[in-house]
Amino acid sequence: MKCDYCNLEINGQYYIDSWGHNFHCNHLSEAKVCGSCGSIVIPTSTPRPVRLDDGRSICGNCSTDAILNDWQMNRCINAVYEFYKRGKISFPRQNIKFTLVNENKIVKNALGFTSSIGNRYTVKLLLGLNKTIMCSVITHELMHIHLHQIDVVDLLTKQENEGICEVASFFSL
Ligand SMILES: [Zn+2]
Ligand SMILES: [Zn+2]
Ligand SMILES: [Zn+2]
C-alpha cells in the first residue's frame, strides 16, 4: 500500500483519515489540516492545494470550488435563499450583510457567525470553505436570523437554537 502523502510504500503502522487516505504516522506532525473540510492537505495533490493569507491551507478537493470572493459567496447566498423560498421562509434581505472573513476575524473554530443590532444582521463567513460547506453554513446562519425574526430565540435553549439551525443546514445539502 502506498502512502497518500509522500507516495512511498507503507510498512508497519499507518494512519487512515475519515476520507480513507492512508498516511505514514510521521506525517501527522508536519501535515496541515484543510481549513475547509478538515482532511489532511497533500502538498502534491492534483488539483493543487491553496494557501490562504491567514495561514490556512485548503486541500486539493476543496480548492476547486473554494469560496474566495464576493461573487462566489453571493451565488451561494442566492441558492440558499431559493432553498428557503421553497419552504415559504423569507428574509429581510436588505438588512442582512454578508462578509467573507479570514480566520482572525471570526470566533475561534467557527465557520460562520451572525450578530444583530435590532433588525440588522451581519453574517461573517469563513473564507475558503468549499461550496457545499459554505452553503450549509449560510443555511445555518440564516436559520438563526429566521428564529430571531419570529421571536423564538429566547423561548429556546442555546442547544435548541443550534439544533434547529443544524437540522436546517442538513436538509439544504
Ligand atoms: Zn508517507
Ligand atoms: Zn478540504
Ligand atoms: Zn449556530
mmCIF file of C-alpha atoms and ligand atoms in Angstrom:
data_model
loop_
_atom_site.group_PDB
_atom_site.id
_atom_site.type_symbol
_atom_site.label_atom_id
_atom_site.label_comp_id
_atom_site.label_asym_id
_atom_site.label_seq_id
_atom_site.Cartn_x
_atom_site.Cartn_y
_atom_site.Cartn_z
ATOM 1 C CA MET A 1 0.000 0.000 0.000
ATOM 2 C CA LYS A 2 1.212 3.483 -0.912
ATOM 3 C CA CYS A 3 1.149 6.495 1.376
ATOM 4 C CA ASP A 4 -1.202 9.193 0.033
ATOM 5 C CA TYR A 5 1.058 11.914 1.395
ATOM 6 C CA CYS A 6 4.541 11.014 0.135
ATOM 7 C CA ASN A 7 3.615 8.234 -2.289
ATOM 8 C CA LEU A 8 6.133 5.788 -0.773
ATOM 9 C CA GLU A 9 5.298 2.268 0.330
ATOM 10 C CA ILE A 10 3.801 1.873 3.811
ATOM 11 C CA ASN A 11 5.231 -0.855 6.016
ATOM 12 C CA GLY A 12 4.119 -1.055 9.603
ATOM 13 C CA GLN A 13 1.953 1.468 11.380
ATOM 14 C CA TYR A 14 -0.127 3.911 9.418
ATOM 15 C CA TYR A 15 -2.974 6.317 9.844
ATOM 16 C CA ILE A 16 -6.288 6.461 7.959
ATOM 17 C CA ASP A 17 -8.219 9.736 7.933
ATOM 18 C CA SER A 18 -12.009 9.968 7.662
ATOM 19 C CA TRP A 19 -11.741 10.344 3.880
ATOM 20 C CA GLY A 20 -9.984 6.985 3.521
ATOM 21 C CA HIS A 21 -6.485 8.364 2.861
ATOM 22 C CA ASN A 22 -3.599 6.306 4.233
ATOM 23 C CA PHE A 23 -0.551 8.007 5.714
ATOM 24 C CA HIS A 24 2.721 7.218 7.412
ATOM 25 C CA CYS A 25 2.233 8.248 11.051
ATOM 26 C CA ASN A 26 5.202 10.622 10.921
ATOM 27 C CA HIS A 27 3.386 12.987 8.525
ATOM 28 C CA LEU A 28 0.815 13.831 11.182
ATOM 29 C CA SER A 29 3.050 16.376 12.888
ATOM 30 C CA GLU A 30 4.101 18.184 9.696
ATOM 31 C CA ALA A 31 0.868 17.934 7.698
ATOM 32 C CA LYS A 32 -1.648 20.756 7.512
ATOM 33 C CA VAL A 33 -5.326 20.147 8.006
ATOM 34 C CA CYS A 34 -7.635 21.584 5.337
ATOM 35 C CA GLY A 35 -9.209 24.842 6.524
ATOM 36 C CA SER A 36 -12.424 23.861 4.753
ATOM 37 C CA CYS A 37 -13.126 20.147 5.201
ATOM 38 C CA GLY A 38 -10.569 19.118 7.836
ATOM 39 C CA SER A 39 -8.866 16.436 5.753
ATOM 40 C CA ILE A 40 -5.068 16.251 5.614
ATOM 41 C CA VAL A 41 -3.642 18.501 2.909
ATOM 42 C CA ILE A 42 -1.471 16.563 0.473
ATOM 43 C CA PRO A 43 1.062 19.064 -0.912
ATOM 44 C CA THR A 44 1.477 17.222 -4.222
ATOM 45 C CA SER A 45 -2.210 16.580 -4.884
ATOM 46 C CA THR A 46 -3.982 17.346 -8.158
ATOM 47 C CA PRO A 47 -5.784 19.742 -8.066
ATOM 48 C CA ARG A 48 -3.264 21.710 -6.044
ATOM 49 C CA PRO A 49 -3.974 22.854 -2.517
ATOM 50 C CA VAL A 50 -4.342 26.605 -1.980
ATOM 51 C CA ARG A 51 -2.679 28.627 0.724
ATOM 52 C CA LEU A 52 -4.661 31.470 2.273
ATOM 53 C CA ASP A 53 -3.330 34.727 3.752
ATOM 54 C CA ASP A 54 -4.278 33.721 7.281
ATOM 55 C CA GLY A 55 -2.008 30.671 7.109
ATOM 56 C CA ARG A 56 -4.683 28.066 6.466
ATOM 57 C CA SER A 57 -4.320 25.596 3.615
ATOM 58 C CA ILE A 58 -7.233 24.389 1.524
ATOM 59 C CA CYS A 59 -6.913 20.807 0.238
ATOM 60 C CA GLY A 60 -6.962 19.965 -3.463
ATOM 61 C CA ASN A 61 -10.537 18.647 -3.311
ATOM 62 C CA CYS A 62 -11.876 21.829 -1.734
ATOM 63 C CA SER A 63 -9.671 24.203 -3.729
ATOM 64 C CA THR A 64 -11.611 23.559 -6.959
ATOM 65 C CA ASP A 65 -14.755 25.163 -5.550
ATOM 66 C CA ALA A 66 -13.481 27.126 -2.568
ATOM 67 C CA ILE A 67 -15.382 30.370 -1.963
ATOM 68 C CA LEU A 68 -12.753 33.098 -2.194
ATOM 69 C CA ASN A 69 -14.619 36.207 -3.353
ATOM 70 C CA ASP A 70 -17.947 38.025 -3.004
ATOM 71 C CA TRP A 71 -19.202 36.906 -6.395
ATOM 72 C CA GLN A 72 -18.796 33.238 -5.440
ATOM 73 C CA MET A 73 -20.258 33.923 -1.999
ATOM 74 C CA ASN A 74 -23.314 35.665 -3.474
ATOM 75 C CA ARG A 75 -24.069 32.698 -5.686
ATOM 76 C CA CYS A 76 -24.170 30.507 -2.563
ATOM 77 C CA ILE A 77 -26.341 33.029 -0.712
ATOM 78 C CA ASN A 78 -28.833 33.188 -3.568
ATOM 79 C CA ALA A 79 -29.010 29.399 -3.743
ATOM 80 C CA VAL A 80 -29.786 29.262 -0.019
ATOM 81 C CA TYR A 81 -32.442 31.982 -0.298
ATOM 82 C CA GLU A 82 -34.039 29.858 -3.030
ATOM 83 C CA PHE A 83 -33.921 26.829 -0.743
ATOM 84 C CA TYR A 84 -35.769 28.744 1.971
ATOM 85 C CA LYS A 85 -38.217 30.227 -0.506
ATOM 86 C CA ARG A 86 -39.334 26.704 -1.386
ATOM 87 C CA GLY A 87 -40.076 26.273 2.314
ATOM 88 C CA LYS A 88 -42.007 29.592 2.325
ATOM 89 C CA ILE A 89 -39.433 31.272 4.554
ATOM 90 C CA SER A 90 -38.398 34.763 3.507
ATOM 91 C CA PHE A 91 -35.839 37.177 4.895
ATOM 92 C CA PRO A 92 -35.404 40.945 5.189
ATOM 93 C CA ARG A 93 -32.570 40.654 2.654
ATOM 94 C CA GLN A 94 -31.679 44.342 2.601
ATOM 95 C CA ASN A 95 -30.975 44.148 6.359
ATOM 96 C CA ILE A 96 -28.604 41.211 6.123
ATOM 97 C CA LYS A 97 -24.982 41.910 5.313
ATOM 98 C CA PHE A 98 -22.669 39.014 4.497
ATOM 99 C CA THR A 99 -18.898 39.305 4.659
ATOM 100 C CA LEU A 100 -16.151 36.835 3.901
ATOM 101 C CA VAL A 101 -13.537 36.969 6.622
ATOM 102 C CA ASN A 102 -10.301 35.222 7.394
ATOM 103 C CA GLU A 103 -9.727 33.106 10.463
ATOM 104 C CA ASN A 104 -8.573 36.030 12.640
ATOM 105 C CA LYS A 105 -11.866 37.892 12.218
ATOM 106 C CA ILE A 106 -14.205 35.169 13.425
ATOM 107 C CA VAL A 107 -14.837 33.274 16.669
ATOM 108 C CA LYS A 108 -12.233 30.534 17.032
ATOM 109 C CA ASN A 109 -13.158 27.368 15.115
ATOM 110 C CA ALA A 110 -16.400 28.893 13.804
ATOM 111 C CA LEU A 111 -17.255 28.636 10.105
ATOM 112 C CA GLY A 112 -19.926 31.319 10.326
ATOM 113 C CA PHE A 113 -21.136 33.834 12.859
ATOM 114 C CA THR A 114 -24.203 36.067 12.963
ATOM 115 C CA SER A 115 -24.621 39.172 15.066
ATOM 116 C CA SER A 116 -27.564 41.532 15.182
ATOM 117 C CA ILE A 117 -28.388 45.058 16.180
ATOM 118 C CA GLY A 118 -32.169 45.354 16.254
ATOM 119 C CA ASN A 119 -33.380 44.144 12.893
ATOM 120 C CA ARG A 120 -29.989 44.438 11.176
ATOM 121 C CA TYR A 121 -27.762 41.431 10.822
ATOM 122 C CA THR A 122 -24.144 40.837 9.993
ATOM 123 C CA VAL A 123 -23.159 37.351 8.920
ATOM 124 C CA LYS A 124 -19.464 36.539 8.856
ATOM 125 C CA LEU A 125 -18.462 33.580 6.708
ATOM 126 C CA LEU A 126 -15.072 31.926 6.781
ATOM 127 C CA LEU A 127 -13.120 32.475 3.572
ATOM 128 C CA GLY A 128 -12.103 29.399 1.588
ATOM 129 C CA LEU A 129 -14.811 26.908 2.560
ATOM 130 C CA ASN A 130 -15.840 24.698 -0.323
ATOM 131 C CA LYS A 131 -19.200 25.425 -1.931
ATOM 132 C CA THR A 132 -21.128 22.620 -0.211
ATOM 133 C CA ILE A 133 -19.865 23.518 3.234
ATOM 134 C CA MET A 134 -20.363 27.242 2.580
ATOM 135 C CA CYS A 135 -23.998 26.735 1.551
ATOM 136 C CA SER A 136 -24.689 24.664 4.644
ATOM 137 C CA VAL A 137 -23.061 27.333 6.853
ATOM 138 C CA ILE A 138 -25.187 30.060 5.221
ATOM 139 C CA THR A 139 -28.300 27.932 5.742
ATOM 140 C CA HIS A 140 -27.381 27.532 9.399
ATOM 141 C CA GLU A 141 -26.763 31.258 9.930
ATOM 142 C CA LEU A 142 -29.941 32.290 8.092
ATOM 143 C CA MET A 143 -31.966 29.964 10.308
ATOM 144 C CA HIS A 144 -30.605 31.866 13.330
ATOM 145 C CA ILE A 145 -31.917 35.027 11.685
ATOM 146 C CA HIS A 146 -35.285 33.407 10.994
ATOM 147 C CA LEU A 147 -35.606 32.312 14.634
ATOM 148 C CA HIS A 148 -34.793 35.882 15.614
ATOM 149 C CA GLN A 149 -37.371 37.232 13.154
ATOM 150 C CA ILE A 150 -40.187 35.070 14.512
ATOM 151 C CA ASP A 151 -39.065 35.960 18.017
ATOM 152 C CA VAL A 152 -38.488 32.500 19.469
ATOM 153 C CA VAL A 153 -34.749 32.705 20.238
ATOM 154 C CA ASP A 154 -35.338 33.346 23.939
ATOM 155 C CA LEU A 155 -38.026 30.671 24.230
ATOM 156 C CA LEU A 156 -35.477 28.032 23.301
ATOM 157 C CA THR A 157 -32.262 26.945 24.971
ATOM 158 C CA LYS A 158 -28.978 27.667 23.207
ATOM 159 C CA GLN A 159 -28.744 23.979 22.264
ATOM 160 C CA GLU A 160 -32.263 24.007 20.817
ATOM 161 C CA ASN A 161 -31.437 27.095 18.737
ATOM 162 C CA GLU A 162 -28.255 25.447 17.427
ATOM 163 C CA GLY A 163 -30.054 22.134 16.854
ATOM 164 C CA ILE A 164 -32.735 23.697 14.661
ATOM 165 C CA CYS A 165 -30.064 25.507 12.621
ATOM 166 C CA GLU A 166 -28.121 22.272 12.178
ATOM 167 C CA VAL A 167 -31.215 20.404 11.026
ATOM 168 C CA ALA A 168 -31.961 23.157 8.503
ATOM 169 C CA SER A 169 -28.437 23.032 7.111
ATOM 170 C CA PHE A 170 -28.628 19.254 6.865
ATOM 171 C CA PHE A 171 -31.751 19.473 4.710
ATOM 172 C CA SER A 172 -30.179 22.029 2.405
ATOM 173 C CA LEU A 173 -27.433 19.609 1.348
HETATM 174 ZN ZN ZN B 1 4.288 8.889 3.636
HETATM 175 ZN ZN ZN B 2 -10.668 20.203 2.071
HETATM 176 ZN ZN ZN B 3 -25.303 28.448 15.185
#
